[in-house]
CSV table of C-alpha atoms and ligand atoms in Angstrom, one decimal:
chain,number,residue,atom,x,y,z
A,1,MET,CA,18.8,-31.1,20.9
A,2,GLU,CA,16.7,-31.0,17.7
A,3,ARG,CA,18.8,-30.5,14.5
A,4,ILE,CA,17.1,-28.2,12.0
A,5,VAL,CA,19.0,-28.0,8.7
A,6,ILE,CA,18.0,-25.3,6.1
A,7,LEU,CA,19.2,-25.7,2.5
A,8,GLY,CA,19.6,-22.5,0.6
A,9,GLY,CA,20.1,-18.9,1.7
A,10,GLY,CA,17.6,-17.1,-0.5
A,11,PHE,CA,14.2,-15.5,0.5
A,12,GLY,CA,13.0,-18.8,2.0
A,13,GLY,CA,16.1,-20.0,3.8
A,14,LEU,CA,17.0,-16.5,5.2
A,15,THR,CA,13.4,-16.2,6.6
A,16,VAL,CA,13.6,-19.6,8.3
A,17,ALA,CA,17.0,-18.9,9.9
A,18,THR,CA,16.0,-15.4,11.1
A,19,GLU,CA,12.7,-16.6,12.5
A,20,LEU,CA,14.4,-19.5,14.4
A,21,GLU,CA,17.0,-17.2,16.0
A,22,THR,CA,15.3,-17.2,19.4
A,23,LEU,CA,14.9,-21.0,19.3
A,24,ALA,CA,18.6,-21.4,18.4
A,25,ALA,CA,19.6,-18.9,21.1
A,26,SER,CA,17.6,-20.9,23.7
A,27,GLY,CA,19.7,-24.0,23.0
A,28,LYS,CA,16.6,-26.1,22.2
A,29,ALA,CA,17.6,-26.5,18.6
A,30,LYS,CA,20.7,-26.5,16.5
A,31,VAL,CA,19.9,-24.5,13.4
A,32,THR,CA,22.2,-24.8,10.4
A,33,LEU,CA,21.9,-22.8,7.1
A,34,VAL,CA,23.8,-24.1,4.1
A,35,GLU,CA,24.4,-21.9,1.0
A,36,ARG,CA,27.0,-22.0,-1.8
A,37,ASN,CA,27.3,-18.3,-2.4
A,38,THR,CA,29.2,-15.7,-0.3
A,39,HIS,CA,26.6,-13.0,-0.9
A,40,PHE,CA,22.8,-12.6,-1.2
A,41,ARG,CA,21.1,-10.3,-3.8
A,42,MET,CA,17.6,-9.9,-4.8
A,43,GLY,CA,16.2,-11.0,-8.2
A,44,PHE,CA,15.2,-7.5,-9.3
A,45,ASN,CA,18.7,-6.2,-8.8
A,46,LYS,CA,19.4,-7.6,-12.3
A,47,GLN,CA,16.9,-5.2,-13.7
A,48,TRP,CA,18.5,-2.3,-11.9
A,49,VAL,CA,21.9,-3.3,-13.3
A,50,LEU,CA,20.5,-3.6,-16.8
A,51,ASP,CA,19.1,-0.1,-16.9
A,52,GLY,CA,22.1,1.4,-15.1
A,53,ARG,CA,20.7,2.2,-11.7
A,54,ARG,CA,23.2,-0.1,-10.1
A,55,ARG,CA,26.7,-1.5,-10.7
A,56,PRO,CA,27.0,-5.3,-10.8
A,57,ASP,CA,28.9,-5.2,-7.5
A,58,GLU,CA,26.2,-3.2,-5.7
A,59,GLY,CA,22.9,-4.3,-4.0
A,60,ARG,CA,24.2,-7.5,-2.3
A,61,ARG,CA,24.8,-8.5,1.3
A,62,PRO,CA,27.5,-11.0,2.7
A,63,TYR,CA,26.3,-14.1,4.5
A,64,ALA,CA,29.1,-13.3,6.9
A,65,SER,CA,26.9,-10.5,8.4
A,66,LEU,CA,23.8,-12.6,9.0
A,67,ARG,CA,21.7,-11.4,11.9
A,68,ALA,CA,20.8,-15.0,12.8
A,69,ARG,CA,24.0,-15.3,14.9
A,70,HIS,CA,23.0,-18.5,16.7
A,71,ALA,CA,22.5,-20.3,13.4
A,72,ALA,CA,25.6,-22.1,12.1
A,73,PHE,CA,26.2,-20.8,8.6
A,74,ILE,CA,28.0,-23.2,6.3
A,75,ARG,CA,29.2,-22.0,2.9
A,76,ASP,CA,29.3,-25.1,0.8
A,77,ALA,CA,27.6,-26.8,-2.1
A,78,ILE,CA,24.9,-29.4,-1.3
A,79,THR,CA,25.7,-32.5,-3.4
A,80,ALA,CA,23.1,-35.1,-2.1
A,81,ILE,CA,20.0,-35.3,0.1
A,82,ASP,CA,19.0,-38.7,1.5
A,83,THR,CA,15.7,-38.5,3.2
A,84,GLY,CA,15.9,-42.2,4.2
A,85,SER,CA,19.0,-41.8,6.4
A,86,ARG,CA,18.1,-38.2,7.2
A,87,THR,CA,21.4,-36.8,5.9
A,88,VAL,CA,22.7,-34.1,3.6
A,89,GLN,CA,26.0,-34.4,1.8
A,90,LEU,CA,28.0,-31.3,1.2
A,91,THR,CA,31.3,-31.1,-0.6
A,92,SER,CA,33.2,-30.9,2.6
A,93,ARG,CA,31.1,-32.9,5.1
A,94,ARG,CA,27.9,-34.8,5.9
A,95,LEU,CA,25.1,-33.3,8.0
A,96,GLU,CA,22.4,-35.2,9.9
A,97,TYR,CA,19.0,-33.6,10.5
A,98,ASP,CA,15.8,-34.1,12.5
A,99,HIS,CA,14.0,-31.5,10.4
A,100,LEU,CA,14.9,-30.4,6.9
A,101,VAL,CA,13.8,-27.3,5.1
A,102,VAL,CA,14.6,-27.4,1.3
A,103,ALA,CA,14.7,-23.8,0.0
A,104,LEU,CA,17.0,-24.2,-2.9
A,105,GLY,CA,15.1,-22.1,-5.4
A,106,ALA,CA,14.7,-23.0,-9.1
A,107,GLU,CA,17.5,-24.1,-11.5
A,108,LEU,CA,17.6,-22.3,-14.8
A,109,ALA,CA,17.8,-24.7,-17.7
A,110,PRO,CA,18.3,-22.8,-21.0
A,111,GLU,CA,19.7,-26.0,-22.5
A,112,LEU,CA,16.1,-27.4,-22.7
A,113,VAL,CA,15.5,-25.1,-25.7
A,114,PRO,CA,18.2,-25.9,-28.4
A,115,GLY,CA,20.2,-22.8,-29.3
A,116,LEU,CA,18.9,-20.6,-26.6
A,117,SER,CA,22.1,-20.3,-24.6
A,118,GLU,CA,24.1,-19.6,-27.8
A,119,GLY,CA,21.6,-17.3,-29.4
A,120,GLY,CA,20.2,-15.3,-26.5
A,121,TYR,CA,20.9,-13.5,-23.3
A,122,ASP,CA,19.5,-15.0,-20.1
A,123,LEU,CA,17.4,-12.4,-18.3
A,124,PHE,CA,17.6,-14.3,-15.0
A,125,ASP,CA,21.3,-14.8,-14.9
A,126,ASP,CA,23.4,-12.1,-13.2
A,127,ALA,CA,26.4,-12.8,-15.4
A,128,ALA,CA,24.5,-12.2,-18.6
A,129,ILE,CA,23.0,-8.8,-17.7
A,130,PRO,CA,26.1,-6.6,-18.2
A,131,ARG,CA,26.5,-8.2,-21.7
A,132,LEU,CA,22.9,-7.6,-22.5
A,133,LYS,CA,23.2,-4.0,-21.3
A,134,ALA,CA,26.2,-3.5,-23.6
A,135,ALA,CA,24.3,-5.0,-26.6
A,136,VAL,CA,21.2,-2.9,-26.0
A,137,GLU,CA,23.3,0.2,-25.6
A,138,GLY,CA,24.9,-0.5,-29.0
A,139,MET,CA,21.5,-1.2,-30.7
A,140,THR,CA,20.3,1.4,-33.2
A,141,GLU,CA,17.8,-0.6,-35.2
A,142,GLY,CA,16.3,-4.1,-35.7
A,143,THR,CA,14.3,-6.4,-33.5
A,144,LEU,CA,14.7,-6.8,-29.8
A,145,LEU,CA,12.8,-9.9,-28.8
A,146,VAL,CA,12.0,-10.8,-25.2
A,147,ALA,CA,10.9,-14.4,-25.1
A,148,VAL,CA,9.6,-16.5,-22.2
A,149,ALA,CA,10.6,-20.1,-22.8
A,150,SER,CA,8.2,-21.9,-20.6
A,151,THR,CA,6.1,-21.8,-17.4
A,152,PRO,CA,6.4,-21.8,-14.5
A,153,PHE,CA,9.0,-19.1,-13.9
A,154,LYS,CA,9.8,-17.0,-10.9
A,155,CYS,CA,8.4,-13.5,-10.6
A,156,PRO,CA,5.3,-13.5,-12.9
A,157,PRO,CA,5.7,-9.8,-13.8
A,158,ALA,CA,9.4,-10.1,-14.6
A,159,PRO,CA,9.2,-10.4,-18.5
A,160,TYR,CA,6.8,-7.6,-18.7
A,161,GLU,CA,9.0,-5.4,-16.5
A,162,TYR,CA,12.0,-6.2,-18.6
A,163,ALA,CA,10.2,-5.3,-21.8
A,164,LEU,CA,9.1,-1.9,-20.3
A,165,LEU,CA,12.6,-1.2,-18.9
A,166,LEU,CA,14.2,-2.1,-22.3
A,167,ASP,CA,11.7,0.3,-24.0
A,168,ASP,CA,12.8,3.0,-21.5
A,169,MET,CA,16.5,2.4,-22.3
A,170,LEU,CA,15.9,2.7,-26.0
A,171,ARG,CA,13.8,5.8,-25.6
A,172,ARG,CA,16.5,7.5,-23.5
A,173,ARG,CA,18.9,6.9,-26.4
A,174,LYS,CA,16.4,8.2,-28.9
A,175,VAL,CA,16.5,5.0,-31.0
A,176,ARG,CA,13.2,3.5,-30.0
A,177,GLU,CA,11.4,4.4,-33.2
A,178,ALA,CA,13.9,2.3,-35.2
A,179,VAL,CA,13.7,-0.8,-33.0
A,180,ARG,CA,10.9,-3.3,-33.0
A,181,LEU,CA,10.3,-4.4,-29.4
A,182,LEU,CA,8.4,-7.7,-29.2
A,183,LEU,CA,7.5,-9.9,-26.2
A,184,THR,CA,6.4,-13.5,-26.7
A,185,THR,CA,5.1,-15.9,-24.0
A,186,PRO,CA,3.5,-19.3,-23.7
A,187,GLU,CA,1.1,-17.9,-21.2
A,188,PRO,CA,-2.5,-17.2,-22.3
A,189,GLN,CA,-2.3,-13.6,-20.8
A,190,PRO,CA,0.1,-11.7,-18.6
A,191,MET,CA,0.3,-12.9,-15.0
A,192,PRO,CA,-2.6,-15.5,-15.4
A,193,THR,CA,-3.0,-16.1,-11.6
A,194,ALA,CA,-3.6,-12.4,-11.1
A,195,GLY,CA,-6.7,-12.6,-13.3
A,196,LYS,CA,-8.2,-10.9,-16.3
A,197,VAL,CA,-8.2,-7.3,-15.0
A,198,VAL,CA,-4.5,-7.2,-14.0
A,199,GLY,CA,-3.7,-9.0,-17.3
A,200,ALA,CA,-5.6,-6.3,-19.2
A,201,GLN,CA,-3.7,-3.5,-17.3
A,202,ILE,CA,-0.4,-5.1,-18.3
A,203,ARG,CA,-1.5,-5.4,-21.9
A,204,ALA,CA,-2.5,-1.7,-21.9
A,205,LEU,CA,1.0,-0.7,-20.5
A,206,LEU,CA,2.7,-2.7,-23.3
A,207,GLU,CA,0.5,-1.2,-25.9
A,208,GLU,CA,1.1,2.3,-24.6
A,209,HIS,CA,4.8,1.7,-25.0
A,210,GLY,CA,4.5,0.3,-28.5
A,211,ILE,CA,5.6,-3.2,-27.4
A,212,GLU,CA,4.2,-6.0,-29.6
A,213,PHE,CA,2.8,-8.8,-27.5
A,214,LEU,CA,2.1,-12.4,-28.6
A,215,THR,CA,0.6,-15.0,-26.2
A,216,GLN,CA,0.7,-18.8,-26.5
A,217,TYR,CA,4.1,-18.6,-28.2
A,218,LYS,CA,6.5,-21.3,-26.8
A,219,PRO,CA,10.0,-21.3,-28.3
A,220,LYS,CA,11.0,-24.7,-29.7
A,221,ALA,CA,14.5,-23.9,-30.9
A,222,VAL,CA,16.7,-20.9,-31.6
A,223,ASP,CA,19.1,-20.7,-34.5
A,224,PRO,CA,22.0,-18.5,-33.4
A,225,THR,CA,23.4,-18.2,-36.9
A,226,THR,CA,20.3,-17.0,-38.7
A,227,ARG,CA,19.0,-15.4,-35.5
A,228,ILE,CA,15.6,-17.0,-35.8
A,229,VAL,CA,13.4,-18.3,-33.0
A,230,GLY,CA,11.1,-21.2,-34.1
A,231,TYR,CA,8.0,-21.7,-32.0
A,232,ASP,CA,5.8,-24.7,-31.2
A,233,ASN,CA,2.9,-23.2,-33.2
A,234,GLY,CA,5.0,-23.1,-36.4
A,235,ALA,CA,5.8,-19.3,-36.2
A,236,LYS,CA,9.3,-18.0,-36.8
A,237,ILE,CA,10.6,-14.7,-35.6
A,238,GLY,CA,13.9,-13.1,-36.5
A,239,TYR,CA,15.8,-11.0,-34.0
A,240,GLY,CA,18.8,-8.7,-33.6
A,241,ILE,CA,18.9,-9.2,-29.8
A,242,LEU,CA,17.1,-12.1,-28.0
A,243,ALA,CA,16.6,-11.7,-24.3
A,244,ALA,CA,15.0,-14.8,-22.7
A,245,VAL,CA,13.4,-16.1,-19.6
A,246,PRO,CA,14.8,-19.7,-19.6
A,247,PRO,CA,13.0,-22.9,-18.5
A,248,HIS,CA,13.0,-23.5,-14.7
A,249,ARG,CA,13.1,-26.7,-12.7
A,250,ALA,CA,14.1,-27.8,-9.3
A,251,PRO,CA,17.9,-28.0,-8.8
A,252,LYS,CA,19.5,-31.4,-9.8
A,253,VAL,CA,20.3,-32.3,-6.2
A,254,VAL,CA,16.6,-32.1,-5.3
A,255,ARG,CA,15.6,-34.0,-8.4
A,256,ASP,CA,18.2,-36.7,-7.6
A,257,ALA,CA,16.8,-37.0,-4.1
A,258,GLY,CA,13.5,-38.2,-5.6
A,259,LEU,CA,11.6,-35.3,-4.1
A,260,THR,CA,10.1,-33.9,-7.4
A,261,ASP,CA,7.2,-35.0,-9.5
A,262,ALA,CA,6.3,-34.7,-13.2
A,263,SER,CA,6.1,-30.9,-12.7
A,264,GLY,CA,9.9,-30.8,-12.1
A,265,PHE,CA,9.4,-29.3,-8.7
A,266,VAL,CA,8.7,-30.6,-5.2
A,267,PRO,CA,5.0,-31.2,-4.4
A,268,VAL,CA,4.1,-30.0,-1.0
A,269,GLU,CA,0.8,-29.6,0.9
A,270,LEU,CA,-0.5,-26.0,0.8
A,271,GLY,CA,-0.3,-24.5,4.2
A,272,THR,CA,2.1,-26.9,5.9
A,273,PHE,CA,4.6,-27.1,3.1
A,274,ARG,CA,5.4,-30.7,4.0
A,275,THR,CA,6.8,-32.9,1.3
A,276,SER,CA,6.1,-36.7,1.1
A,277,ALA,CA,9.3,-37.4,3.0
A,278,PRO,CA,9.0,-37.3,6.8
A,279,ASP,CA,10.1,-34.0,8.5
A,280,VAL,CA,11.1,-32.5,5.2
A,281,TYR,CA,9.6,-29.2,4.1
A,282,ALA,CA,10.0,-27.3,0.8
A,283,VAL,CA,9.3,-23.6,0.4
A,284,GLY,CA,9.7,-21.0,-2.3
A,285,ASP,CA,10.6,-21.6,-6.0
A,286,VAL,CA,11.6,-25.2,-5.5
A,287,ALA,CA,8.1,-26.2,-4.4
A,288,ALA,CA,5.1,-27.1,-6.6
A,289,ILE,CA,2.0,-25.9,-4.7
A,290,LYS,CA,-1.5,-26.2,-5.9
A,291,LEU,CA,-4.0,-23.5,-5.0
A,292,PRO,CA,-7.5,-24.6,-3.8
A,293,GLY,CA,-8.9,-24.2,-7.3
A,294,GLY,CA,-6.2,-26.4,-8.7
A,295,GLY,CA,-4.1,-23.6,-10.3
A,296,PRO,CA,-0.4,-23.2,-9.6
A,297,HIS,CA,0.8,-21.1,-6.7
A,298,PRO,CA,3.0,-18.3,-8.2
A,299,LYS,CA,6.8,-18.3,-7.5
A,300,ALA,CA,8.0,-15.1,-5.9
A,301,GLY,CA,10.3,-13.9,-3.1
A,302,VAL,CA,7.4,-12.5,-1.2
A,303,PHE,CA,5.7,-15.9,-1.2
A,304,ALA,CA,8.8,-17.8,-0.5
A,305,GLU,CA,9.2,-15.7,2.6
A,306,ALA,CA,5.5,-16.1,3.7
A,307,GLU,CA,5.7,-19.9,3.3
A,308,ALA,CA,9.1,-20.0,5.2
A,309,LEU,CA,7.6,-18.0,8.1
A,310,VAL,CA,4.8,-20.6,8.5
A,311,VAL,CA,7.4,-23.5,8.4
A,312,ALA,CA,9.7,-21.8,10.9
A,313,ARG,CA,6.8,-21.2,13.3
A,314,ALA,CA,5.6,-24.8,12.9
A,315,LEU,CA,9.1,-26.0,13.8
A,316,ALA,CA,9.3,-23.6,16.8
A,317,ALA,CA,5.9,-24.9,17.9
A,318,GLU,CA,7.0,-28.5,17.6
A,319,VAL,CA,10.3,-28.0,19.4
A,320,ALA,CA,9.5,-25.3,22.0
A,321,GLY,CA,5.7,-25.1,22.1
A,322,VAL,CA,5.4,-21.5,20.8
A,323,GLU,CA,2.3,-20.4,18.8
A,324,PRO,CA,2.3,-21.6,15.2
A,325,THR,CA,0.9,-19.4,12.4
A,326,THR,CA,-1.3,-20.1,9.4
A,327,TYR,CA,-0.5,-19.3,5.7
A,328,ALA,CA,-2.5,-16.3,4.4
A,329,GLY,CA,-1.2,-16.4,0.8
A,330,ILE,CA,-1.1,-12.6,0.5
A,331,GLY,CA,1.8,-10.8,-1.2
A,332,THR,CA,2.6,-7.5,-2.9
A,333,CYS,CA,4.8,-7.2,-6.0
A,334,TYR,CA,6.0,-3.8,-7.3
A,335,VAL,CA,5.7,-4.1,-11.1
A,336,GLU,CA,8.4,-1.9,-12.7
A,337,THR,CA,7.0,0.1,-15.6
A,338,GLY,CA,10.1,2.2,-16.6
A,339,GLY,CA,10.4,6.0,-16.2
A,340,GLY,CA,11.4,5.6,-12.5
A,341,MET,CA,8.0,4.1,-11.6
A,342,ALA,CA,6.4,0.9,-10.4
A,343,ALA,CA,2.8,-0.3,-10.0
A,344,PRO,CA,2.1,-2.0,-6.6
A,345,ALA,CA,0.1,-5.2,-7.2
A,346,GLU,CA,-1.4,-7.1,-4.3
A,347,ILE,CA,-2.6,-10.6,-4.7
A,348,SER,CA,-4.6,-12.7,-2.3
A,349,LEU,CA,-4.3,-16.3,-3.4
A,350,LEU,CA,-6.6,-18.1,-1.0
A,351,ASP,CA,-9.7,-16.1,-1.4
A,352,PRO,CA,-12.7,-18.5,-1.4
A,353,SER,CA,-13.8,-17.3,-4.8
A,354,GLY,CA,-10.2,-17.8,-6.3
A,355,PRO,CA,-7.2,-15.6,-6.4
A,356,ARG,CA,-7.9,-11.9,-6.2
A,357,ALA,CA,-5.5,-9.2,-7.4
A,358,ARG,CA,-5.4,-5.4,-7.6
A,359,MET,CA,-2.7,-3.4,-9.3
A,360,GLU,CA,-2.4,0.3,-8.7
A,361,SER,CA,-1.3,2.8,-11.4
A,362,PRO,CA,2.5,3.2,-11.9
A,363,SER,CA,4.0,5.9,-9.7
A,364,VAL,CA,7.2,7.2,-8.3
A,365,ALA,CA,6.0,6.2,-4.8
A,366,GLY,CA,5.5,2.6,-6.1
A,367,LEU,CA,9.1,2.4,-7.0
A,368,ALA,CA,10.1,4.0,-3.6
A,369,ALA,CA,8.1,1.2,-1.9
A,370,LYS,CA,10.0,-1.4,-3.9
A,371,GLU,CA,13.3,0.1,-2.7
A,372,GLU,CA,12.0,0.1,0.8
A,373,PHE,CA,11.0,-3.6,0.3
A,374,GLU,CA,14.7,-4.4,-0.3
A,375,ARG,CA,16.0,-2.1,2.5
A,376,GLU,CA,13.6,-3.7,5.0
A,377,ARG,CA,14.7,-7.3,4.1
A,378,PHE,CA,18.4,-6.4,4.1
A,379,GLY,CA,17.9,-4.9,7.6
A,380,ARG,CA,16.0,-7.9,8.9
A,381,TRP,CA,18.3,-10.5,7.6
A,382,PHE,CA,21.7,-8.8,7.7
A,383,GLY,CA,21.3,-5.7,9.9
A,384,GLY,CA,22.7,-2.3,9.2
B,1,FAD,C1,14.5,-10.4,-12.5
B,1,FAD,C2,13.8,-10.9,-11.3
B,1,FAD,C3,13.0,-10.0,-10.6
B,1,FAD,C4,12.3,-10.4,-9.4
B,1,FAD,N1,11.6,-9.5,-8.7
B,1,FAD,C5,10.9,-10.0,-7.6
B,1,FAD,C6,10.1,-9.0,-6.9
B,1,FAD,O1,10.0,-7.8,-7.2
B,1,FAD,N2,9.4,-9.5,-5.8
B,1,FAD,C7,9.5,-10.8,-5.4
B,1,FAD,O2,8.8,-11.2,-4.4
B,1,FAD,N3,10.2,-11.7,-6.1
B,1,FAD,C8,10.9,-11.3,-7.2
B,1,FAD,N4,11.7,-12.2,-7.9
B,1,FAD,C9,11.6,-13.7,-7.6
B,1,FAD,C10,12.5,-14.0,-6.4
B,1,FAD,O3,13.8,-13.7,-6.6
B,1,FAD,C11,12.4,-15.5,-6.2
B,1,FAD,O4,11.1,-16.0,-6.2
B,1,FAD,C12,13.0,-15.9,-4.8
B,1,FAD,O5,14.3,-15.6,-4.8
B,1,FAD,C13,12.7,-17.3,-4.4
B,1,FAD,O6,13.3,-17.5,-3.1
B,1,FAD,P1,13.8,-19.0,-2.7
B,1,FAD,O7,14.3,-18.9,-1.3
B,1,FAD,O8,12.8,-20.0,-3.1
B,1,FAD,O9,15.0,-19.3,-3.7
B,1,FAD,P2,16.4,-18.4,-4.0
B,1,FAD,O10,16.1,-17.0,-3.5
B,1,FAD,O11,16.7,-18.6,-5.4
B,1,FAD,O12,17.4,-19.1,-3.1
B,1,FAD,C14,17.9,-20.4,-3.3
B,1,FAD,C15,19.3,-20.4,-2.8
B,1,FAD,O13,19.8,-21.8,-2.8
B,1,FAD,C16,21.1,-21.8,-3.2
B,1,FAD,N5,21.5,-23.1,-3.7
B,1,FAD,C17,20.9,-23.7,-4.8
B,1,FAD,N6,21.5,-24.9,-5.0
B,1,FAD,C18,22.4,-25.0,-4.1
B,1,FAD,C19,23.3,-26.1,-3.8
B,1,FAD,N7,23.4,-27.2,-4.5
B,1,FAD,N8,24.2,-25.9,-2.8
B,1,FAD,C20,24.1,-24.8,-2.0
B,1,FAD,N9,23.3,-23.8,-2.2
B,1,FAD,C21,22.4,-23.9,-3.3
B,1,FAD,C22,21.2,-20.6,-4.2
B,1,FAD,O14,22.6,-20.2,-4.3
B,1,FAD,C23,20.3,-19.6,-3.6
B,1,FAD,O15,20.9,-18.7,-2.8
B,1,FAD,C24,12.4,-11.8,-9.0
B,1,FAD,C25,13.2,-12.7,-9.7
B,1,FAD,C26,13.9,-12.3,-10.9
B,1,FAD,C27,14.8,-13.2,-11.6
């Protein structure tokens, strides 16, 4: 029986395990999913906790209720991957594989910017969000600085959404006029892969909400005592509250396995998601994928899922002869704009003339579609 081991129970790993359920049930393959956490939650849940739509203990699902009943679920930390001996070391045991899917996401590395951990709140860390919420709720004046530390980062619209949601929080408390809200990013424009039109739409939203916006600003160091961020371009910005998107890289266990390149992520072939190691695939945030024009493939749950589906079908085709599927590179994100609205943005990455994106106007229906996005995935992966 073929042994398929899936590392990581996020968007990518959950999709592979769910998609291989029929194969596992048929007895033709032993499917094992390894994840260190007890519960899954979506990235945007952090934003809903920040602005008070959810409590920190809401919006999660236990791996104990996985719908992929024929997959073995192991809750453990992965400590080593050896593609030579085709083994994975966990804290408690060693697993052998015939096919390995690495879906371990991105590791957050705030320590790569000196002072960032001490001086700022990490917008991508669940634990930091309630503390940031309390700080913003106590703010009556000064500068609230949202800073993107480096690229790539997961969810290209996330910093823009955060700035708009923070604006909304301050407006609700009627202190917005007294607070300077500022967003800096090393990017040349918002969501570069989505193109100039979507970039201009996001800029217009920021402007409409009085959010100052500076591009090609890469933080070099943060001084937590004086509360000043120093940038690569020599600029310095003082802040009362700093909320940052930290640097991202592949998790240490993946880097130690020799699977990464200079990008800090795992290079894979677009469409097959095969790594340079035999029978090892990488999907989602952990992967470095180049689009046909040479640009970077964006990191987002919706794409992790689409890539994982292709890999799962390729494995099912190899083991059981079922029909494989090709990667379309199409995904929709629901860009939160505050005020109970979101703007659906569809992007088609593999268009022959380059990535093509279209973003609708913000609407209440757009946010309802985002809520449905979550409900649908929870149902598909966990039932109920
Ligand atoms: C604020 C925010 C908002 C977002 N909004 C959206 C959105 O609206 N739409 C969208 O499509 N995407 C969104 N995203 C992005 C999305 O969350 C990620 O792109 C997606 O989770 C990537 O899936 P993945 O499977 O590659 O990795 P993850 O979902 O990160 O899964 C990786 C898993 O591996 C596990 N793991 C890592 N290391 C180990 C180890 N050593 N041992 C055991 N387990 C390990 C982790 O615990 C984790 O569960 C958002 C992200 C953020 C932060």
